[in-house]
Amino acid sequence: MTGDSTYVLGSTDLEHRRLMVQGRVLRPWTERFLRAAGLRPGMSVLDLGSGVGDVSLLAAEIVGPRGRVLGVDRDPVAVEKARGRAATEGFGETVTFEVTALEDLAGSLSFDAVVGRFVLLYQRDPADVLRKFTRFLRPGGIVAFHEIDLTNENSSWPPCPTWDDSYQLLAEVYWAHGTPPDFGRRLNRTFLDAGLPGPEIEAVGIVGADEGSPLFDWMAQSLRSLKPALRKWDLALPEGLDLDEGLADALRKAVFAQGSQVMGPIQYGAWTRIP
Ligand SMILES: C[S@@+](CC[C@H](N)C(=O)[O-])C[C@H]1O[C@@H](n2cnc3c(N)ncnc32)[C@H](O)[C@@H]1O
């Protein structure tokens, strides 16, 4: 069980732009997990914690015009942005978004798949959330989640303390907030606690080994979204770094000054089907 169910990264314009950077980095892995889970054209999909829409739009591409996707999120500004993107990208009625807290979502809707990315870790009782939404599935329905582990230590080699200490801050602030940064490692137990069949699980690491890697922007923007939480928990960046627009370049420069490569958060995909 996790502590604080509030979303530690907040609901600012900066955070919504960060989600889109993150969405570009993660898209290949989420797509791989969703396809491996069995998402196919014509299916109906419920996307929990849809943010500014990246996973819903990806699912909509997979299920095609005969399918249907509903993304739900309690952040009304994010939902409005997701709706705008779906319209601009021409998804028509394939994908819709609703403002609601997962706790409040009710109804007699039924889906072929329930999916989500980086949402279970923020729930007070993730197994309970899975149990609840499994009831929205048709027999044989798919449960597929993409989650993260931010706790890999010594992630640079040759060691780059500027990177390692900054990266470690992410996990520290998550722990302080009561959100488990190692949630990816808890997926099997969470599925079992929800009464689901044991999932297939895959993990991949995202390596930053060239200056064009988006990992630096992603990490810098994450730290910047976490600014209020870092303040609250009295956590600070390594000396010489600031939570401003130059942070990504400062991290990049420190890593490549010594020819290091770095490992970002480990990405976990877990999926199963209900009987
Ligand atoms: C890290 S973002 C991920 C967004 C999206 N899934 C993606 O991968 O781009 C987590 C999202 O979950 C939403 N969220 C977290 N807990 C929620 C809850 N209990 N009910 C509804 N939305 C929730 C937040 O508002 C936020 O938009």
mmCIF file of C-alpha atoms and ligand atoms in Angstrom:
data_model
loop_
_atom_site.group_PDB
_atom_site.id
_atom_site.type_symbol
_atom_site.label_atom_id
_atom_site.label_comp_id
_atom_site.label_asym_id
_atom_site.label_seq_id
_atom_site.Cartn_x
_atom_site.Cartn_y
_atom_site.Cartn_z
ATOM 1 C CA MET A 1 0.000 0.000 0.000
ATOM 2 C CA THR A 2 1.245 3.508 -0.749
ATOM 3 C CA GLY A 3 0.929 6.617 1.403
ATOM 4 C CA ASP A 4 -0.161 9.829 -0.257
ATOM 5 C CA SER A 5 -2.411 9.355 -3.279
ATOM 6 C CA THR A 6 -1.832 12.900 -4.552
ATOM 7 C CA TYR A 7 0.073 13.191 -7.791
ATOM 8 C CA VAL A 8 3.491 14.416 -6.671
ATOM 9 C CA LEU A 9 4.368 15.959 -10.068
ATOM 10 C CA GLY A 10 1.397 18.328 -9.961
ATOM 11 C CA SER A 11 -0.785 19.858 -12.655
ATOM 12 C CA THR A 12 1.172 22.732 -14.165
ATOM 13 C CA ASP A 13 1.770 23.619 -17.790
ATOM 14 C CA LEU A 14 5.388 22.529 -17.243
ATOM 15 C CA GLU A 15 4.173 19.113 -16.045
ATOM 16 C CA HIS A 16 1.860 18.694 -19.036
ATOM 17 C CA ARG A 17 4.745 19.513 -21.405
ATOM 18 C CA ARG A 18 6.921 17.073 -19.459
ATOM 19 C CA LEU A 19 4.335 14.337 -20.005
ATOM 20 C CA MET A 20 4.611 14.887 -23.757
ATOM 21 C CA VAL A 21 8.433 14.621 -23.668
ATOM 22 C CA GLN A 22 8.058 11.495 -21.544
ATOM 23 C CA GLY A 23 5.453 10.162 -23.961
ATOM 24 C CA ARG A 24 7.899 10.450 -26.867
ATOM 25 C CA VAL A 25 10.644 8.642 -24.924
ATOM 26 C CA LEU A 26 8.365 5.842 -23.754
ATOM 27 C CA ARG A 27 6.169 5.318 -26.790
ATOM 28 C CA PRO A 28 8.149 2.381 -28.293
ATOM 29 C CA TRP A 29 8.085 0.487 -24.986
ATOM 30 C CA THR A 30 4.429 1.145 -24.223
ATOM 31 C CA GLU A 31 3.526 0.091 -27.744
ATOM 32 C CA ARG A 32 5.516 -3.091 -27.370
ATOM 33 C CA PHE A 33 3.796 -3.904 -24.039
ATOM 34 C CA LEU A 34 0.287 -3.156 -25.360
ATOM 35 C CA ARG A 35 0.764 -5.244 -28.489
ATOM 36 C CA ALA A 36 2.316 -8.109 -26.524
ATOM 37 C CA ALA A 37 -0.655 -7.942 -24.152
ATOM 38 C CA GLY A 38 -2.927 -8.602 -27.118
ATOM 39 C CA LEU A 39 -4.380 -5.197 -28.086
ATOM 40 C CA ARG A 40 -5.814 -5.569 -31.577
ATOM 41 C CA PRO A 41 -7.903 -3.584 -34.092
ATOM 42 C CA GLY A 42 -11.552 -3.267 -33.144
ATOM 43 C CA MET A 43 -11.045 -3.538 -29.369
ATOM 44 C CA SER A 44 -12.436 -1.188 -26.713
ATOM 45 C CA VAL A 45 -9.880 0.135 -24.220
ATOM 46 C CA LEU A 46 -10.065 2.001 -20.905
ATOM 47 C CA ASP A 47 -6.924 4.055 -20.128
ATOM 48 C CA LEU A 48 -6.595 4.916 -16.428
ATOM 49 C CA GLY A 49 -4.822 8.192 -15.568
ATOM 50 C CA SER A 50 -4.618 9.293 -19.186
ATOM 51 C CA GLY A 51 -2.839 12.623 -18.505
ATOM 52 C CA VAL A 52 -2.483 14.616 -21.731
ATOM 53 C CA GLY A 53 -3.451 11.552 -23.719
ATOM 54 C CA ASP A 54 -0.307 9.786 -24.920
ATOM 55 C CA VAL A 55 -1.323 6.223 -24.028
ATOM 56 C CA SER A 56 -4.930 6.711 -25.148
ATOM 57 C CA LEU A 57 -3.795 8.040 -28.526
ATOM 58 C CA LEU A 58 -1.339 5.168 -28.924
ATOM 59 C CA ALA A 59 -4.073 2.663 -28.025
ATOM 60 C CA ALA A 60 -6.389 4.401 -30.519
ATOM 61 C CA GLU A 61 -3.809 3.886 -33.248
ATOM 62 C CA ILE A 62 -3.635 0.184 -32.401
ATOM 63 C CA VAL A 63 -7.387 -0.449 -32.186
ATOM 64 C CA GLY A 64 -8.045 1.624 -35.314
ATOM 65 C CA PRO A 65 -11.288 3.270 -36.443
ATOM 66 C CA ARG A 66 -13.419 0.222 -35.542
ATOM 67 C CA GLY A 67 -12.119 0.350 -31.959
ATOM 68 C CA ARG A 68 -12.802 2.749 -29.117
ATOM 69 C CA VAL A 69 -10.713 4.237 -26.315
ATOM 70 C CA LEU A 70 -11.821 6.055 -23.169
ATOM 71 C CA GLY A 71 -9.123 7.922 -21.220
ATOM 72 C CA VAL A 72 -9.926 9.047 -17.667
ATOM 73 C CA ASP A 73 -8.024 11.467 -15.443
ATOM 74 C CA ARG A 74 -8.921 13.730 -12.546
ATOM 75 C CA ASP A 75 -6.862 16.640 -13.926
ATOM 76 C CA PRO A 76 -9.348 18.710 -15.991
ATOM 77 C CA VAL A 77 -6.644 20.783 -17.688
ATOM 78 C CA ALA A 78 -4.776 17.664 -18.798
ATOM 79 C CA VAL A 79 -8.026 16.146 -20.103
ATOM 80 C CA GLU A 80 -8.763 19.311 -22.112
ATOM 81 C CA LYS A 81 -5.281 19.108 -23.660
ATOM 82 C CA ALA A 82 -5.798 15.420 -24.449
ATOM 83 C CA ARG A 83 -9.100 16.225 -26.182
ATOM 84 C CA GLY A 84 -7.376 18.938 -28.227
ATOM 85 C CA ARG A 85 -4.634 16.554 -29.326
ATOM 86 C CA ALA A 86 -7.125 13.851 -30.294
ATOM 87 C CA ALA A 87 -9.048 16.380 -32.416
ATOM 88 C CA THR A 88 -5.899 17.808 -34.031
ATOM 89 C CA GLU A 89 -4.603 14.344 -34.811
ATOM 90 C CA GLY A 90 -7.894 13.355 -36.430
ATOM 91 C CA PHE A 91 -9.019 10.526 -34.154
ATOM 92 C CA GLY A 92 -12.680 11.526 -34.479
ATOM 93 C CA GLU A 93 -14.883 9.548 -32.147
ATOM 94 C CA THR A 94 -12.433 6.677 -31.646
ATOM 95 C CA VAL A 95 -11.039 8.282 -28.501
ATOM 96 C CA THR A 96 -12.858 10.220 -25.792
ATOM 97 C CA PHE A 97 -11.704 11.577 -22.440
ATOM 98 C CA GLU A 98 -13.521 12.031 -19.162
ATOM 99 C CA VAL A 99 -12.567 14.041 -16.083
ATOM 100 C CA THR A 100 -12.947 11.765 -13.090
ATOM 101 C CA ALA A 101 -11.001 10.373 -10.170
ATOM 102 C CA LEU A 102 -10.530 6.623 -10.477
ATOM 103 C CA GLU A 103 -12.182 6.319 -7.086
ATOM 104 C CA ASP A 104 -15.366 7.883 -8.524
ATOM 105 C CA LEU A 105 -15.586 6.104 -11.865
ATOM 106 C CA ALA A 106 -18.677 3.951 -11.910
ATOM 107 C CA GLY A 107 -21.097 2.666 -14.453
ATOM 108 C CA SER A 108 -21.920 -0.300 -16.547
ATOM 109 C CA LEU A 109 -19.309 0.263 -19.243
ATOM 110 C CA SER A 110 -17.458 -2.771 -20.491
ATOM 111 C CA PHE A 111 -14.128 -2.999 -22.268
ATOM 112 C CA ASP A 112 -11.810 -5.505 -23.913
ATOM 113 C CA ALA A 113 -8.787 -4.025 -22.120
ATOM 114 C CA VAL A 114 -7.891 -1.859 -19.131
ATOM 115 C CA VAL A 115 -4.501 -0.201 -19.483
ATOM 116 C CA GLY A 116 -2.430 2.512 -17.851
ATOM 117 C CA ARG A 117 1.031 3.974 -17.664
ATOM 118 C CA PHE A 118 2.605 5.386 -14.498
ATOM 119 C CA VAL A 119 -0.675 5.470 -12.621
ATOM 120 C CA LEU A 120 -0.812 2.483 -10.263
ATOM 121 C CA LEU A 121 2.203 3.743 -8.288
ATOM 122 C CA TYR A 122 0.247 6.868 -7.338
ATOM 123 C CA GLN A 123 -2.702 4.962 -5.856
ATOM 124 C CA ARG A 124 -3.175 4.371 -2.164
ATOM 125 C CA ASP A 125 -4.107 0.750 -2.840
ATOM 126 C CA PRO A 126 -3.055 -0.240 -6.381
ATOM 127 C CA ALA A 127 -4.381 -3.818 -6.046
ATOM 128 C CA ASP A 128 -7.770 -2.458 -5.105
ATOM 129 C CA VAL A 129 -7.755 -0.240 -8.204
ATOM 130 C CA LEU A 130 -6.913 -3.249 -10.391
ATOM 131 C CA ARG A 131 -9.639 -5.316 -8.708
ATOM 132 C CA LYS A 132 -12.184 -2.574 -9.280
ATOM 133 C CA PHE A 133 -11.386 -2.061 -12.963
ATOM 134 C CA THR A 134 -11.197 -5.751 -13.727
ATOM 135 C CA ARG A 135 -14.957 -5.668 -13.180
ATOM 136 C CA PHE A 136 -15.194 -3.384 -16.240
ATOM 137 C CA LEU A 137 -13.745 -6.149 -18.446
ATOM 138 C CA ARG A 138 -15.449 -8.667 -20.663
ATOM 139 C CA PRO A 139 -14.500 -12.329 -20.122
ATOM 140 C CA GLY A 140 -11.007 -12.879 -21.536
ATOM 141 C CA GLY A 141 -10.297 -9.137 -21.167
ATOM 142 C CA ILE A 142 -6.770 -7.739 -20.979
ATOM 143 C CA VAL A 143 -5.142 -5.969 -18.032
ATOM 144 C CA ALA A 144 -1.909 -4.207 -19.136
ATOM 145 C CA PHE A 145 0.175 -1.678 -17.227
ATOM 146 C CA HIS A 146 3.450 0.120 -17.867
ATOM 147 C CA GLU A 147 5.177 1.145 -14.635
ATOM 148 C CA ILE A 148 8.646 2.293 -13.564
ATOM 149 C CA ASP A 149 11.538 1.671 -11.208
ATOM 150 C CA LEU A 150 13.595 4.755 -10.378
ATOM 151 C CA THR A 151 15.764 3.122 -7.721
ATOM 152 C CA ASN A 152 18.639 1.746 -9.815
ATOM 153 C CA GLU A 153 21.775 3.122 -8.161
ATOM 154 C CA ASN A 154 25.169 4.006 -9.654
ATOM 155 C CA SER A 155 23.422 4.560 -12.919
ATOM 156 C CA SER A 156 26.433 6.177 -14.652
ATOM 157 C CA TRP A 157 29.739 4.729 -15.742
ATOM 158 C CA PRO A 158 32.387 6.077 -15.510
ATOM 159 C CA PRO A 159 30.698 7.430 -12.384
ATOM 160 C CA CYS A 160 29.314 10.926 -12.843
ATOM 161 C CA PRO A 161 28.244 12.184 -9.383
ATOM 162 C CA THR A 162 26.336 15.118 -10.888
ATOM 163 C CA TRP A 163 24.079 12.694 -12.754
ATOM 164 C CA ASP A 164 23.921 10.018 -10.044
ATOM 165 C CA ASP A 165 23.024 12.468 -7.263
ATOM 166 C CA SER A 166 20.407 14.234 -9.400
ATOM 167 C CA TYR A 167 18.865 10.961 -10.511
ATOM 168 C CA GLN A 168 18.779 9.643 -6.962
ATOM 169 C CA LEU A 169 16.832 12.732 -5.890
ATOM 170 C CA LEU A 170 13.849 11.538 -7.920
ATOM 171 C CA ALA A 171 13.594 8.361 -5.859
ATOM 172 C CA GLU A 172 14.190 10.276 -2.618
ATOM 173 C CA VAL A 173 11.361 12.706 -3.216
ATOM 174 C CA TYR A 174 9.005 9.871 -4.213
ATOM 175 C CA TRP A 175 9.817 7.965 -1.013
ATOM 176 C CA ALA A 176 9.342 11.141 1.034
ATOM 177 C CA HIS A 177 5.938 11.687 -0.565
ATOM 178 C CA GLY A 178 4.820 8.112 0.067
ATOM 179 C CA THR A 179 4.855 7.101 -3.620
ATOM 180 C CA PRO A 180 6.984 3.976 -4.168
ATOM 181 C CA PRO A 181 9.567 4.778 -6.880
ATOM 182 C CA ASP A 182 10.279 1.050 -7.279
ATOM 183 C CA PHE A 183 6.677 0.205 -8.141
ATOM 184 C CA GLY A 184 7.669 -1.606 -11.347
ATOM 185 C CA ARG A 185 9.155 -4.334 -9.156
ATOM 186 C CA ARG A 186 5.861 -4.756 -7.321
ATOM 187 C CA LEU A 187 3.712 -5.579 -10.338
ATOM 188 C CA ASN A 188 3.538 -9.345 -9.895
ATOM 189 C CA ARG A 189 2.469 -9.054 -6.246
ATOM 190 C CA THR A 190 -0.028 -6.311 -7.086
ATOM 191 C CA PHE A 191 -1.689 -8.371 -9.832
ATOM 192 C CA LEU A 192 -1.869 -11.407 -7.520
ATOM 193 C CA ASP A 193 -3.277 -9.303 -4.657
ATOM 194 C CA ALA A 194 -5.962 -8.105 -7.077
ATOM 195 C CA GLY A 195 -6.965 -11.732 -7.671
ATOM 196 C CA LEU A 196 -5.636 -11.671 -11.233
ATOM 197 C CA PRO A 197 -3.711 -14.474 -12.952
ATOM 198 C CA GLY A 198 0.063 -13.912 -12.622
ATOM 199 C CA PRO A 199 1.113 -11.480 -15.367
ATOM 200 C CA GLU A 200 3.803 -11.746 -17.992
ATOM 201 C CA ILE A 201 6.374 -9.097 -17.128
ATOM 202 C CA GLU A 202 9.095 -7.481 -19.220
ATOM 203 C CA ALA A 203 11.632 -4.864 -18.157
ATOM 204 C CA VAL A 204 13.816 -2.596 -20.267
ATOM 205 C CA GLY A 205 16.386 0.055 -19.396
ATOM 206 C CA ILE A 206 16.717 3.317 -21.288
ATOM 207 C CA VAL A 207 20.364 4.243 -21.788
ATOM 208 C CA GLY A 208 21.679 7.740 -22.439
ATOM 209 C CA ALA A 209 24.897 7.268 -24.371
ATOM 210 C CA ASP A 210 24.816 10.089 -26.881
ATOM 211 C CA GLU A 211 24.221 13.777 -26.571
ATOM 212 C CA GLY A 212 20.978 13.573 -28.560
ATOM 213 C CA SER A 213 19.381 11.257 -25.988
ATOM 214 C CA PRO A 214 16.029 12.606 -24.743
ATOM 215 C CA LEU A 215 16.791 11.110 -21.317
ATOM 216 C CA PHE A 216 18.423 14.367 -20.142
ATOM 217 C CA ASP A 217 15.407 16.531 -21.013
ATOM 218 C CA TRP A 218 13.073 13.987 -19.448
ATOM 219 C CA MET A 219 15.028 13.802 -16.182
ATOM 220 C CA ALA A 220 15.516 17.572 -15.990
ATOM 221 C CA GLN A 221 11.824 18.255 -16.597
ATOM 222 C CA SER A 222 10.843 15.666 -13.998
ATOM 223 C CA LEU A 223 13.035 17.366 -11.406
ATOM 224 C CA ARG A 224 11.575 20.753 -12.371
ATOM 225 C CA SER A 225 7.989 19.467 -11.978
ATOM 226 C CA LEU A 226 9.020 18.158 -8.566
ATOM 227 C CA LYS A 227 10.282 21.578 -7.416
ATOM 228 C CA PRO A 228 7.511 22.180 -4.832
ATOM 229 C CA ALA A 229 7.940 18.653 -3.448
ATOM 230 C CA LEU A 230 11.748 19.011 -3.286
ATOM 231 C CA ARG A 231 11.236 22.231 -1.294
ATOM 232 C CA LYS A 232 8.684 20.605 0.978
ATOM 233 C CA TRP A 233 11.006 17.728 1.837
ATOM 234 C CA ASP A 234 14.102 19.938 2.001
ATOM 235 C CA LEU A 235 15.887 18.078 -0.785
ATOM 236 C CA ALA A 236 18.352 19.898 -3.030
ATOM 237 C CA LEU A 237 20.124 19.371 -6.334
ATOM 238 C CA PRO A 238 23.905 18.875 -6.308
ATOM 239 C CA GLU A 239 25.834 22.118 -5.964
ATOM 240 C CA GLY A 240 26.071 24.158 -9.129
ATOM 241 C CA LEU A 241 22.774 22.876 -10.604
ATOM 242 C CA ASP A 242 19.540 24.843 -10.729
ATOM 243 C CA LEU A 243 15.948 23.857 -11.411
ATOM 244 C CA ASP A 244 15.795 26.038 -14.496
ATOM 245 C CA GLU A 245 15.780 25.597 -18.244
ATOM 246 C CA GLY A 246 19.539 24.964 -18.284
ATOM 247 C CA LEU A 247 19.302 21.815 -16.163
ATOM 248 C CA ALA A 248 19.112 19.316 -19.040
ATOM 249 C CA ASP A 249 22.199 20.815 -20.678
ATOM 250 C CA ALA A 250 24.079 20.903 -17.382
ATOM 251 C CA LEU A 251 23.371 17.184 -16.831
ATOM 252 C CA ARG A 252 24.285 16.361 -20.426
ATOM 253 C CA LYS A 253 27.535 18.332 -20.162
ATOM 254 C CA ALA A 254 28.572 16.663 -16.891
ATOM 255 C CA VAL A 255 27.917 13.169 -18.284
ATOM 256 C CA PHE A 256 29.674 13.670 -21.606
ATOM 257 C CA ALA A 257 32.639 15.603 -20.180
ATOM 258 C CA GLN A 258 33.874 12.239 -18.992
ATOM 259 C CA GLY A 259 32.408 10.013 -21.695
ATOM 260 C CA SER A 260 29.974 8.318 -19.320
ATOM 261 C CA GLN A 261 26.856 6.419 -20.232
ATOM 262 C CA VAL A 262 23.855 6.539 -17.940
ATOM 263 C CA MET A 263 20.920 4.245 -17.264
ATOM 264 C CA GLY A 264 17.558 5.922 -16.792
ATOM 265 C CA PRO A 265 14.552 4.434 -14.985
ATOM 266 C CA ILE A 266 13.742 0.802 -15.693
ATOM 267 C CA GLN A 267 10.488 0.377 -17.622
ATOM 268 C CA TYR A 268 8.227 -2.520 -16.665
ATOM 269 C CA GLY A 269 5.341 -3.878 -18.681
ATOM 270 C CA ALA A 270 2.951 -6.367 -17.055
ATOM 271 C CA TRP A 271 -0.096 -7.939 -18.643
ATOM 272 C CA THR A 272 -2.555 -10.738 -18.174
ATOM 273 C CA ARG A 273 -6.066 -11.781 -19.167
ATOM 274 C CA ILE A 274 -8.983 -12.490 -16.900
ATOM 275 C CA PRO A 275 -10.662 -15.896 -17.347
HETATM 276 C C1 LIG B 1 2.523 10.235 -14.639
HETATM 277 S S1 LIG B 1 1.000 10.793 -15.244
HETATM 278 C C2 LIG B 1 0.804 9.639 -16.567
HETATM 279 C C3 LIG B 1 -0.105 10.115 -17.654
HETATM 280 C C4 LIG B 1 -0.262 9.144 -18.826
HETATM 281 N N1 LIG B 1 -0.706 7.835 -18.385
HETATM 282 C C5 LIG B 1 1.034 9.023 -19.580
HETATM 283 O O1 LIG B 1 1.718 7.997 -19.446
HETATM 284 O O2 LIG B 1 1.366 9.970 -20.302
HETATM 285 C C6 LIG B 1 -0.203 10.186 -14.066
HETATM 286 C C7 LIG B 1 -1.602 10.711 -14.321
HETATM 287 O O3 LIG B 1 -2.503 9.970 -13.484
HETATM 288 C C8 LIG B 1 -3.470 10.854 -12.981
HETATM 289 N N2 LIG B 1 -3.989 10.254 -11.737
HETATM 290 C C9 LIG B 1 -3.269 9.799 -10.688
HETATM 291 N N3 LIG B 1 -4.076 9.279 -9.756
HETATM 292 C C10 LIG B 1 -5.346 9.413 -10.232
HETATM 293 C C11 LIG B 1 -6.635 9.069 -9.716
HETATM 294 N N4 LIG B 1 -6.760 8.495 -8.516
HETATM 295 N N5 LIG B 1 -7.727 9.341 -10.468
HETATM 296 C C12 LIG B 1 -7.596 9.917 -11.691
HETATM 297 N N6 LIG B 1 -6.402 10.281 -12.218
HETATM 298 C C13 LIG B 1 -5.295 10.031 -11.505
HETATM 299 C C14 LIG B 1 -2.746 12.178 -12.777
HETATM 300 O O4 LIG B 1 -3.645 13.267 -12.774
HETATM 301 C C15 LIG B 1 -1.794 12.173 -13.981
HETATM 302 O O5 LIG B 1 -2.368 12.836 -15.082
#
